[in-house]
């Protein structure tokens, strides 16, 4: 099974790490920014297949027309629901 791969890189120093946990990558990124004040960036190279499918089905671009309404991974709103 493919695993999550996230690379964190600092543009101000040599800090660069690759993680198999999105949570760990986010934690270390925040810690490095807080402790050193450096501009740190990250890239998500791969997510677990289920996460990729859920994101794709949900229409991660944020446009409702991109969502897969037939997916069991996407919650649908009842037609009579009020907009918030």
Backbone atoms as SQL, in Angstrom:
CREATE TABLE atoms (id INTEGER PRIMARY KEY, chain TEXT, resi INTEGER, resn TEXT, atom TEXT, x REAL, y REAL, z REAL);
INSERT INTO atoms VALUES
  (1, 'A', 1, 'UNK', 'N', 0.835, -1.172, 0.000),
  (2, 'A', 1, 'UNK', 'CA', 0.000, 0.000, 0.000),
  (3, 'A', 1, 'UNK', 'C', 0.884, 1.240, 0.000),
  (4, 'A', 2, 'UNK', 'N', 0.541, 2.222, -0.824),
  (5, 'A', 2, 'UNK', 'CA', 1.258, 3.484, -0.842),
  (6, 'A', 2, 'UNK', 'C', 0.970, 4.242, 0.447),
  (7, 'A', 3, 'UNK', 'N', 2.004, 4.903, 0.952),
  (8, 'A', 3, 'UNK', 'CA', 1.864, 5.650, 2.203),
  (9, 'A', 3, 'UNK', 'C', 2.010, 7.139, 1.928),
  (10, 'A', 4, 'UNK', 'N', 1.516, 7.905, 2.861),
  (11, 'A', 4, 'UNK', 'CA', 1.654, 9.353, 2.786),
  (12, 'A', 4, 'UNK', 'C', 3.134, 9.722, 2.725),
  (13, 'A', 5, 'UNK', 'N', 3.466, 10.656, 1.857),
  (14, 'A', 5, 'UNK', 'CA', 4.821, 11.202, 1.801),
  (15, 'A', 5, 'UNK', 'C', 4.697, 12.721, 1.722),
  (16, 'A', 6, 'UNK', 'N', 5.240, 13.379, 2.725),
  (17, 'A', 6, 'UNK', 'CA', 5.216, 14.832, 2.782),
  (18, 'A', 6, 'UNK', 'C', 6.639, 15.325, 2.972),
  (19, 'A', 7, 'UNK', 'N', 7.060, 16.252, 2.131),
  (20, 'A', 7, 'UNK', 'CA', 8.394, 16.819, 2.252),
  (21, 'A', 7, 'UNK', 'C', 8.282, 18.246, 2.767),
  (22, 'A', 8, 'UNK', 'N', 9.043, 18.551, 3.805),
  (23, 'A', 8, 'UNK', 'CA', 9.090, 19.880, 4.405),
  (24, 'A', 8, 'UNK', 'C', 10.469, 20.457, 4.124),
  (25, 'A', 9, 'UNK', 'N', 10.515, 21.679, 3.573),
  (26, 'A', 9, 'UNK', 'CA', 11.791, 22.323, 3.233),
  (27, 'A', 9, 'UNK', 'C', 11.810, 23.755, 3.759),
  (28, 'A', 10, 'UNK', 'N', 12.953, 24.151, 4.267),
  (29, 'A', 10, 'UNK', 'CA', 13.139, 25.520, 4.736),
  (30, 'A', 10, 'UNK', 'C', 13.939, 26.283, 3.684),
  (31, 'A', 11, 'UNK', 'N', 13.467, 27.475, 3.340),
  (32, 'A', 11, 'UNK', 'CA', 14.183, 28.288, 2.345),
  (33, 'A', 11, 'UNK', 'C', 15.311, 29.102, 2.971),
  (34, 'A', 12, 'UNK', 'N', 15.407, 29.090, 4.310),
  (35, 'A', 12, 'UNK', 'CA', 16.418, 29.892, 4.996),
  (36, 'A', 12, 'UNK', 'C', 17.587, 29.075, 5.551),
  (37, 'A', 13, 'UNK', 'N', 17.435, 27.764, 5.628),
  (38, 'A', 13, 'UNK', 'CA', 18.511, 26.915, 6.156),
  (39, 'A', 13, 'UNK', 'C', 18.437, 25.549, 5.477),
  (40, 'A', 14, 'UNK', 'N', 19.207, 24.625, 5.962),
  (41, 'A', 14, 'UNK', 'CA', 19.287, 23.316, 5.312),
  (42, 'A', 14, 'UNK', 'C', 18.222, 22.328, 5.801),
  (43, 'A', 15, 'UNK', 'N', 17.282, 22.768, 6.624),
  (44, 'A', 15, 'UNK', 'CA', 16.258, 21.863, 7.138),
  (45, 'A', 15, 'UNK', 'C', 15.406, 21.314, 5.997),
  (46, 'A', 16, 'UNK', 'N', 15.380, 19.987, 5.887),
  (47, 'A', 16, 'UNK', 'CA', 14.538, 19.294, 4.915),
  (48, 'A', 16, 'UNK', 'C', 14.287, 17.891, 5.444),
  (49, 'A', 17, 'UNK', 'N', 13.032, 17.517, 5.516),
  (50, 'A', 17, 'UNK', 'CA', 12.648, 16.194, 6.010),
  (51, 'A', 17, 'UNK', 'C', 11.503, 15.656, 5.159),
  (52, 'A', 18, 'UNK', 'N', 11.428, 14.344, 5.056),
  (53, 'A', 18, 'UNK', 'CA', 10.303, 13.680, 4.414),
  (54, 'A', 18, 'UNK', 'C', 9.620, 12.813, 5.465),
  (55, 'A', 19, 'UNK', 'N', 8.308, 12.900, 5.515),
  (56, 'A', 19, 'UNK', 'CA', 7.517, 12.224, 6.541),
  (57, 'A', 19, 'UNK', 'C', 6.510, 11.271, 5.906),
  (58, 'A', 20, 'UNK', 'N', 6.130, 10.287, 6.670),
  (59, 'A', 20, 'UNK', 'CA', 5.052, 9.391, 6.256),
  (60, 'A', 20, 'UNK', 'C', 3.784, 9.698, 7.046),
  (61, 'A', 21, 'UNK', 'N', 3.804, 10.773, 7.802),
  (62, 'A', 21, 'UNK', 'CA', 2.654, 11.201, 8.591),
  (63, 'A', 21, 'UNK', 'C', 2.403, 12.678, 8.345),
  (64, 'A', 22, 'UNK', 'N', 1.225, 13.008, 7.860),
  (65, 'A', 22, 'UNK', 'CA', 0.871, 14.397, 7.619),
  (66, 'A', 22, 'UNK', 'C', 0.887, 15.181, 8.933),
  (67, 'A', 23, 'UNK', 'N', 0.391, 14.564, 9.992),
  (68, 'A', 23, 'UNK', 'CA', 0.379, 15.238, 11.299),
  (69, 'A', 23, 'UNK', 'C', 1.790, 15.577, 11.759),
  (70, 'A', 24, 'UNK', 'N', 2.705, 14.644, 11.649),
  (71, 'A', 24, 'UNK', 'CA', 4.089, 14.875, 12.079),
  (72, 'A', 24, 'UNK', 'C', 4.736, 15.971, 11.236),
  (73, 'A', 25, 'UNK', 'N', 4.473, 15.976, 9.938),
  (74, 'A', 25, 'UNK', 'CA', 5.024, 17.011, 9.063),
  (75, 'A', 25, 'UNK', 'C', 4.515, 18.386, 9.472),
  (76, 'A', 26, 'UNK', 'N', 3.213, 18.501, 9.726),
  (77, 'A', 26, 'UNK', 'CA', 2.634, 19.786, 10.126),
  (78, 'A', 26, 'UNK', 'C', 3.201, 20.252, 11.458),
  (79, 'A', 27, 'UNK', 'N', 3.379, 19.325, 12.391),
  (80, 'A', 27, 'UNK', 'CA', 3.919, 19.665, 13.701),
  (81, 'A', 27, 'UNK', 'C', 5.349, 20.175, 13.589),
  (82, 'A', 28, 'UNK', 'N', 6.192, 19.468, 12.843),
  (83, 'A', 28, 'UNK', 'CA', 7.581, 19.882, 12.695),
  (84, 'A', 28, 'UNK', 'C', 7.711, 21.183, 11.910),
  (85, 'A', 29, 'UNK', 'N', 6.866, 21.379, 10.920),
  (86, 'A', 29, 'UNK', 'CA', 6.864, 22.618, 10.153),
  (87, 'A', 29, 'UNK', 'C', 6.549, 23.792, 11.080),
  (88, 'A', 30, 'UNK', 'N', 5.505, 23.659, 11.882),
  (89, 'A', 30, 'UNK', 'CA', 5.116, 24.725, 12.808),
  (90, 'A', 30, 'UNK', 'C', 6.199, 24.979, 13.854),
  (91, 'A', 31, 'UNK', 'N', 6.808, 23.919, 14.352),
  (92, 'A', 31, 'UNK', 'CA', 7.874, 24.057, 15.344),
  (93, 'A', 31, 'UNK', 'C', 9.068, 24.799, 14.751),
  (94, 'A', 32, 'UNK', 'N', 9.460, 24.446, 13.542),
  (95, 'A', 32, 'UNK', 'CA', 10.605, 25.107, 12.904),
  (96, 'A', 32, 'UNK', 'C', 10.305, 26.586, 12.678),
  (97, 'A', 33, 'UNK', 'N', 9.115, 26.915, 12.208),
  (98, 'A', 33, 'UNK', 'CA', 8.742, 28.322, 12.017),
  (99, 'A', 33, 'UNK', 'C', 8.784, 29.082, 13.337),
  (100, 'A', 34, 'UNK', 'N', 8.209, 28.484, 14.374),
  (101, 'A', 34, 'UNK', 'CA', 8.134, 29.138, 15.684),
  (102, 'A', 34, 'UNK', 'C', 9.524, 29.326, 16.291),
  (103, 'A', 35, 'UNK', 'N', 10.353, 28.288, 16.251),
  (104, 'A', 35, 'UNK', 'CA', 11.659, 28.339, 16.902),
  (105, 'A', 35, 'UNK', 'C', 12.698, 29.152, 16.135),
  (106, 'A', 36, 'UNK', 'N', 12.622, 29.158, 14.815),
  (107, 'A', 36, 'UNK', 'CA', 13.657, 29.803, 14.009),
  (108, 'A', 36, 'UNK', 'C', 13.152, 31.012, 13.232),
  (109, 'A', 37, 'UNK', 'N', 11.839, 31.168, 13.114),
  (110, 'A', 37, 'UNK', 'CA', 11.290, 32.285, 12.352),
  (111, 'A', 37, 'UNK', 'C', 11.532, 32.163, 10.857),
  (112, 'A', 38, 'UNK', 'N', 11.833, 30.956, 10.389),
  (113, 'A', 38, 'UNK', 'CA', 12.121, 30.726, 8.972),
  (114, 'A', 38, 'UNK', 'C', 10.850, 30.446, 8.173),
  (115, 'A', 39, 'UNK', 'N', 10.923, 30.752, 6.898),
  (116, 'A', 39, 'UNK', 'CA', 9.833, 30.466, 5.973),
  (117, 'A', 39, 'UNK', 'C', 9.960, 29.017, 5.519),
  (118, 'A', 40, 'UNK', 'N', 9.078, 28.167, 6.011),
  (119, 'A', 40, 'UNK', 'CA', 9.129, 26.736, 5.706),
  (120, 'A', 40, 'UNK', 'C', 7.958, 26.387, 4.798),
  (121, 'A', 41, 'UNK', 'N', 8.215, 25.560, 3.813),
  (122, 'A', 41, 'UNK', 'CA', 7.174, 25.148, 2.883),
  (123, 'A', 41, 'UNK', 'C', 7.097, 23.634, 2.890),
  (124, 'A', 42, 'UNK', 'N', 6.014, 23.103, 2.362),
  (125, 'A', 42, 'UNK', 'CA', 5.863, 21.658, 2.310),
  (126, 'A', 42, 'UNK', 'C', 5.163, 21.266, 1.028),
  (127, 'A', 43, 'UNK', 'N', 5.371, 20.031, 0.652),
  (128, 'A', 43, 'UNK', 'CA', 4.662, 19.482, -0.509),
  (129, 'A', 43, 'UNK', 'C', 4.194, 18.084, -0.139),
  (130, 'A', 44, 'UNK', 'N', 2.976, 17.799, -0.536),
  (131, 'A', 44, 'UNK', 'CA', 2.413, 16.476, -0.295),
  (132, 'A', 44, 'UNK', 'C', 2.608, 15.678, -1.571),
  (133, 'A', 45, 'UNK', 'N', 3.466, 14.685, -1.494),
  (134, 'A', 45, 'UNK', 'CA', 3.788, 13.885, -2.670),
  (135, 'A', 45, 'UNK', 'C', 2.779, 12.771, -2.905),
  (136, 'A', 46, 'UNK', 'N', 2.274, 12.204, -1.817),
  (137, 'A', 46, 'UNK', 'CA', 1.336, 11.091, -1.958),
  (138, 'A', 46, 'UNK', 'C', 0.558, 10.952, -0.665),
  (139, 'A', 47, 'UNK', 'N', -0.709, 10.592, -0.810),
  (140, 'A', 47, 'UNK', 'CA', -1.556, 10.268, 0.337),
  (141, 'A', 47, 'UNK', 'C', -2.015, 8.827, 0.197),
  (142, 'A', 48, 'UNK', 'N', -2.481, 8.259, 1.275),
  (143, 'A', 48, 'UNK', 'CA', -3.032, 6.905, 1.212),
  (144, 'A', 48, 'UNK', 'C', -4.158, 6.883, 0.184),
  (145, 'A', 49, 'UNK', 'N', -4.328, 5.779, -0.547),
  (146, 'A', 49, 'UNK', 'CA', -5.333, 5.713, -1.612),
  (147, 'A', 49, 'UNK', 'C', -6.743, 6.115, -1.162),
  (148, 'A', 50, 'UNK', 'N', -7.145, 5.734, 0.033),
  (149, 'A', 50, 'UNK', 'CA', -8.481, 6.105, 0.515),
  (150, 'A', 50, 'UNK', 'C', -8.638, 7.602, 0.692),
  (151, 'A', 51, 'UNK', 'N', -7.581, 8.262, 1.151),
  (152, 'A', 51, 'UNK', 'CA', -7.612, 9.709, 1.335),
  (153, 'A', 51, 'UNK', 'C', -7.666, 10.399, -0.025),
  (154, 'A', 52, 'UNK', 'N', -6.886, 9.904, -0.980),
  (155, 'A', 52, 'UNK', 'CA', -6.918, 10.480, -2.320),
  (156, 'A', 52, 'UNK', 'C', -8.307, 10.334, -2.948),
  (157, 'A', 53, 'UNK', 'N', -8.923, 9.165, -2.773),
  (158, 'A', 53, 'UNK', 'CA', -10.257, 8.946, -3.333),
  (159, 'A', 53, 'UNK', 'C', -11.279, 9.859, -2.672),
  (160, 'A', 54, 'UNK', 'N', -11.227, 9.988, -1.354),
  (161, 'A', 54, 'UNK', 'CA', -12.175, 10.848, -0.640),
  (162, 'A', 54, 'UNK', 'C', -12.038, 12.292, -1.106),
  (163, 'A', 55, 'UNK', 'N', -10.809, 12.756, -1.250),
  (164, 'A', 55, 'UNK', 'CA', -10.594, 14.117, -1.724),
  (165, 'A', 55, 'UNK', 'C', -11.101, 14.315, -3.138),
  (166, 'A', 56, 'UNK', 'N', -10.845, 13.359, -3.986),
  (167, 'A', 56, 'UNK', 'CA', -11.312, 13.437, -5.369),
  (168, 'A', 56, 'UNK', 'C', -12.835, 13.417, -5.433),
  (169, 'A', 57, 'UNK', 'N', -13.449, 12.512, -4.691),
  (170, 'A', 57, 'UNK', 'CA', -14.909, 12.410, -4.693),
  (171, 'A', 57, 'UNK', 'C', -15.569, 13.658, -4.130),
  (172, 'A', 58, 'UNK', 'N', -14.914, 14.292, -3.159),
  (173, 'A', 58, 'UNK', 'CA', -15.494, 15.474, -2.524),
  (174, 'A', 58, 'UNK', 'C', -15.318, 16.727, -3.379),
  (175, 'A', 59, 'UNK', 'N', -14.519, 16.658, -4.404),
  (176, 'A', 59, 'UNK', 'CA', -14.286, 17.842, -5.231),
  (177, 'A', 59, 'UNK', 'C', -13.406, 18.822, -4.492),
  (178, 'A', 60, 'UNK', 'N', -12.171, 18.433, -4.226),
  (179, 'A', 60, 'UNK', 'CA', -11.285, 19.231, -3.390),
  (180, 'A', 60, 'UNK', 'C', -11.020, 20.628, -3.930),
  (181, 'A', 61, 'UNK', 'N', -11.390, 20.890, -5.159),
  (182, 'A', 61, 'UNK', 'CA', -11.196, 22.245, -5.688),
  (183, 'A', 61, 'UNK', 'C', -12.211, 23.209, -5.068),
  (184, 'A', 62, 'UNK', 'N', -13.205, 22.682, -4.354),
  (185, 'A', 62, 'UNK', 'CA', -14.160, 23.532, -3.663),
  (186, 'A', 62, 'UNK', 'C', -15.412, 23.855, -4.452),
  (187, 'A', 63, 'UNK', 'N', -15.490, 23.414, -5.671),
  (188, 'A', 63, 'UNK', 'CA', -16.680, 23.692, -6.475),
  (189, 'A', 63, 'UNK', 'C', -17.627, 22.503, -6.387),
  (190, 'A', 64, 'UNK', 'N', -18.883, 22.733, -6.016),
  (191, 'A', 64, 'UNK', 'CA', -19.834, 21.618, -5.866),
  (192, 'A', 64, 'UNK', 'C', -19.958, 20.755, -7.118),
  (193, 'A', 65, 'UNK', 'N', -19.827, 21.338, -8.289),
  (194, 'A', 65, 'UNK', 'CA', -19.960, 20.570, -9.528),
  (195, 'A', 65, 'UNK', 'C', -18.812, 19.591, -9.735),
  (196, 'A', 66, 'UNK', 'N', -17.744, 19.706, -8.948),
  (197, 'A', 66, 'UNK', 'CA', -16.609, 18.782, -9.056),
  (198, 'A', 66, 'UNK', 'C', -16.797, 17.533, -8.212),
  (199, 'A', 67, 'UNK', 'N', -17.743, 17.561, -7.281),
  (200, 'A', 67, 'UNK', 'CA', -17.946, 16.428, -6.378),
  (201, 'A', 67, 'UNK', 'C', -18.609, 15.271, -7.108),
  (202, 'A', 68, 'UNK', 'N', -18.312, 14.063, -6.650),
  (203, 'A', 68, 'UNK', 'CA', -18.938, 12.861, -7.173),
  (204, 'A', 68, 'UNK', 'C', -20.123, 12.536, -6.269),
  (205, 'A', 69, 'UNK', 'N', -21.308, 12.950, -6.674),
  (206, 'A', 69, 'UNK', 'CA', -22.510, 12.770, -5.866),
  (207, 'A', 69, 'UNK', 'C', -22.885, 11.322, -5.628),
  (208, 'A', 70, 'UNK', 'N', -22.355, 10.409, -6.435),
  (209, 'A', 70, 'UNK', 'CA', -22.663, 8.987, -6.271),
  (210, 'A', 70, 'UNK', 'C', -21.729, 8.294, -5.280),
  (211, 'A', 71, 'UNK', 'N', -20.747, 8.997, -4.794),
  (212, 'A', 71, 'UNK', 'CA', -19.769, 8.395, -3.899),
  (213, 'A', 71, 'UNK', 'C', -20.335, 8.217, -2.495),
  (214, 'A', 72, 'UNK', 'N', -20.087, 7.073, -1.876),
  (215, 'A', 72, 'UNK', 'CA', -20.506, 6.900, -0.484),
  (216, 'A', 72, 'UNK', 'C', -19.651, 7.721, 0.476),
  (217, 'A', 73, 'UNK', 'N', -18.593, 8.333, -0.035),
  (218, 'A', 73, 'UNK', 'CA', -17.701, 9.126, 0.805),
  (219, 'A', 73, 'UNK', 'C', -18.122, 10.589, 0.899),
  (220, 'A', 74, 'UNK', 'N', -19.128, 10.987, 0.130),
  (221, 'A', 74, 'UNK', 'CA', -19.565, 12.376, 0.105),
  (222, 'A', 74, 'UNK', 'C', -20.938, 12.484, 0.741),
  (223, 'A', 75, 'UNK', 'N', -21.039, 13.301, 1.774),
  (224, 'A', 75, 'UNK', 'CA', -22.338, 13.547, 2.413),
  (225, 'A', 75, 'UNK', 'C', -23.124, 14.510, 1.546),
  (226, 'A', 76, 'UNK', 'N', -24.363, 14.201, 1.328),
  (227, 'A', 76, 'UNK', 'CA', -25.209, 15.084, 0.534),
  (228, 'A', 76, 'UNK', 'C', -26.162, 15.832, 1.442),
  (229, 'A', 77, 'UNK', 'N', -26.476, 17.051, 1.068),
  (230, 'A', 77, 'UNK', 'CA', -27.412, 17.868, 1.815),
  (231, 'A', 77, 'UNK', 'C', -28.815, 17.563, 1.323),
  (232, 'A', 78, 'UNK', 'N', -29.771, 17.489, 2.239),
  (233, 'A', 78, 'UNK', 'CA', -31.153, 17.340, 1.793),
  (234, 'A', 78, 'UNK', 'C', -31.575, 18.538, 0.963),
  (235, 'A', 79, 'UNK', 'N', -32.441, 18.321, -0.018),
  (236, 'A', 79, 'UNK', 'CA', -32.854, 19.406, -0.919),
  (237, 'A', 79, 'UNK', 'C', -33.506, 20.561, -0.192),
  (238, 'A', 80, 'UNK', 'N', -34.162, 20.295, 0.934),
  (239, 'A', 80, 'UNK', 'CA', -34.865, 21.363, 1.646),
  (240, 'A', 80, 'UNK', 'C', -34.001, 22.009, 2.721),
  (241, 'A', 81, 'UNK', 'N', -32.711, 21.696, 2.757),
  (242, 'A', 81, 'UNK', 'CA', -31.826, 22.301, 3.761),
  (243, 'A', 81, 'UNK', 'C', -31.609, 23.771, 3.442),
  (244, 'A', 82, 'UNK', 'N', -31.599, 24.596, 4.482),
  (245, 'A', 82, 'UNK', 'CA', -31.375, 26.030, 4.291),
  (246, 'A', 82, 'UNK', 'C', -29.890, 26.299, 4.142),
  (247, 'A', 83, 'UNK', 'N', -29.548, 27.294, 3.314),
  (248, 'A', 83, 'UNK', 'CA', -28.157, 27.695, 3.176),
  (249, 'A', 83, 'UNK', 'C', -27.732, 28.441, 4.425),
  (250, 'A', 84, 'UNK', 'N', -26.516, 28.230, 4.838),
  (251, 'A', 84, 'UNK', 'CA', -25.991, 28.932, 6.025),
  (252, 'A', 84, 'UNK', 'C', -25.400, 30.239, 5.645);
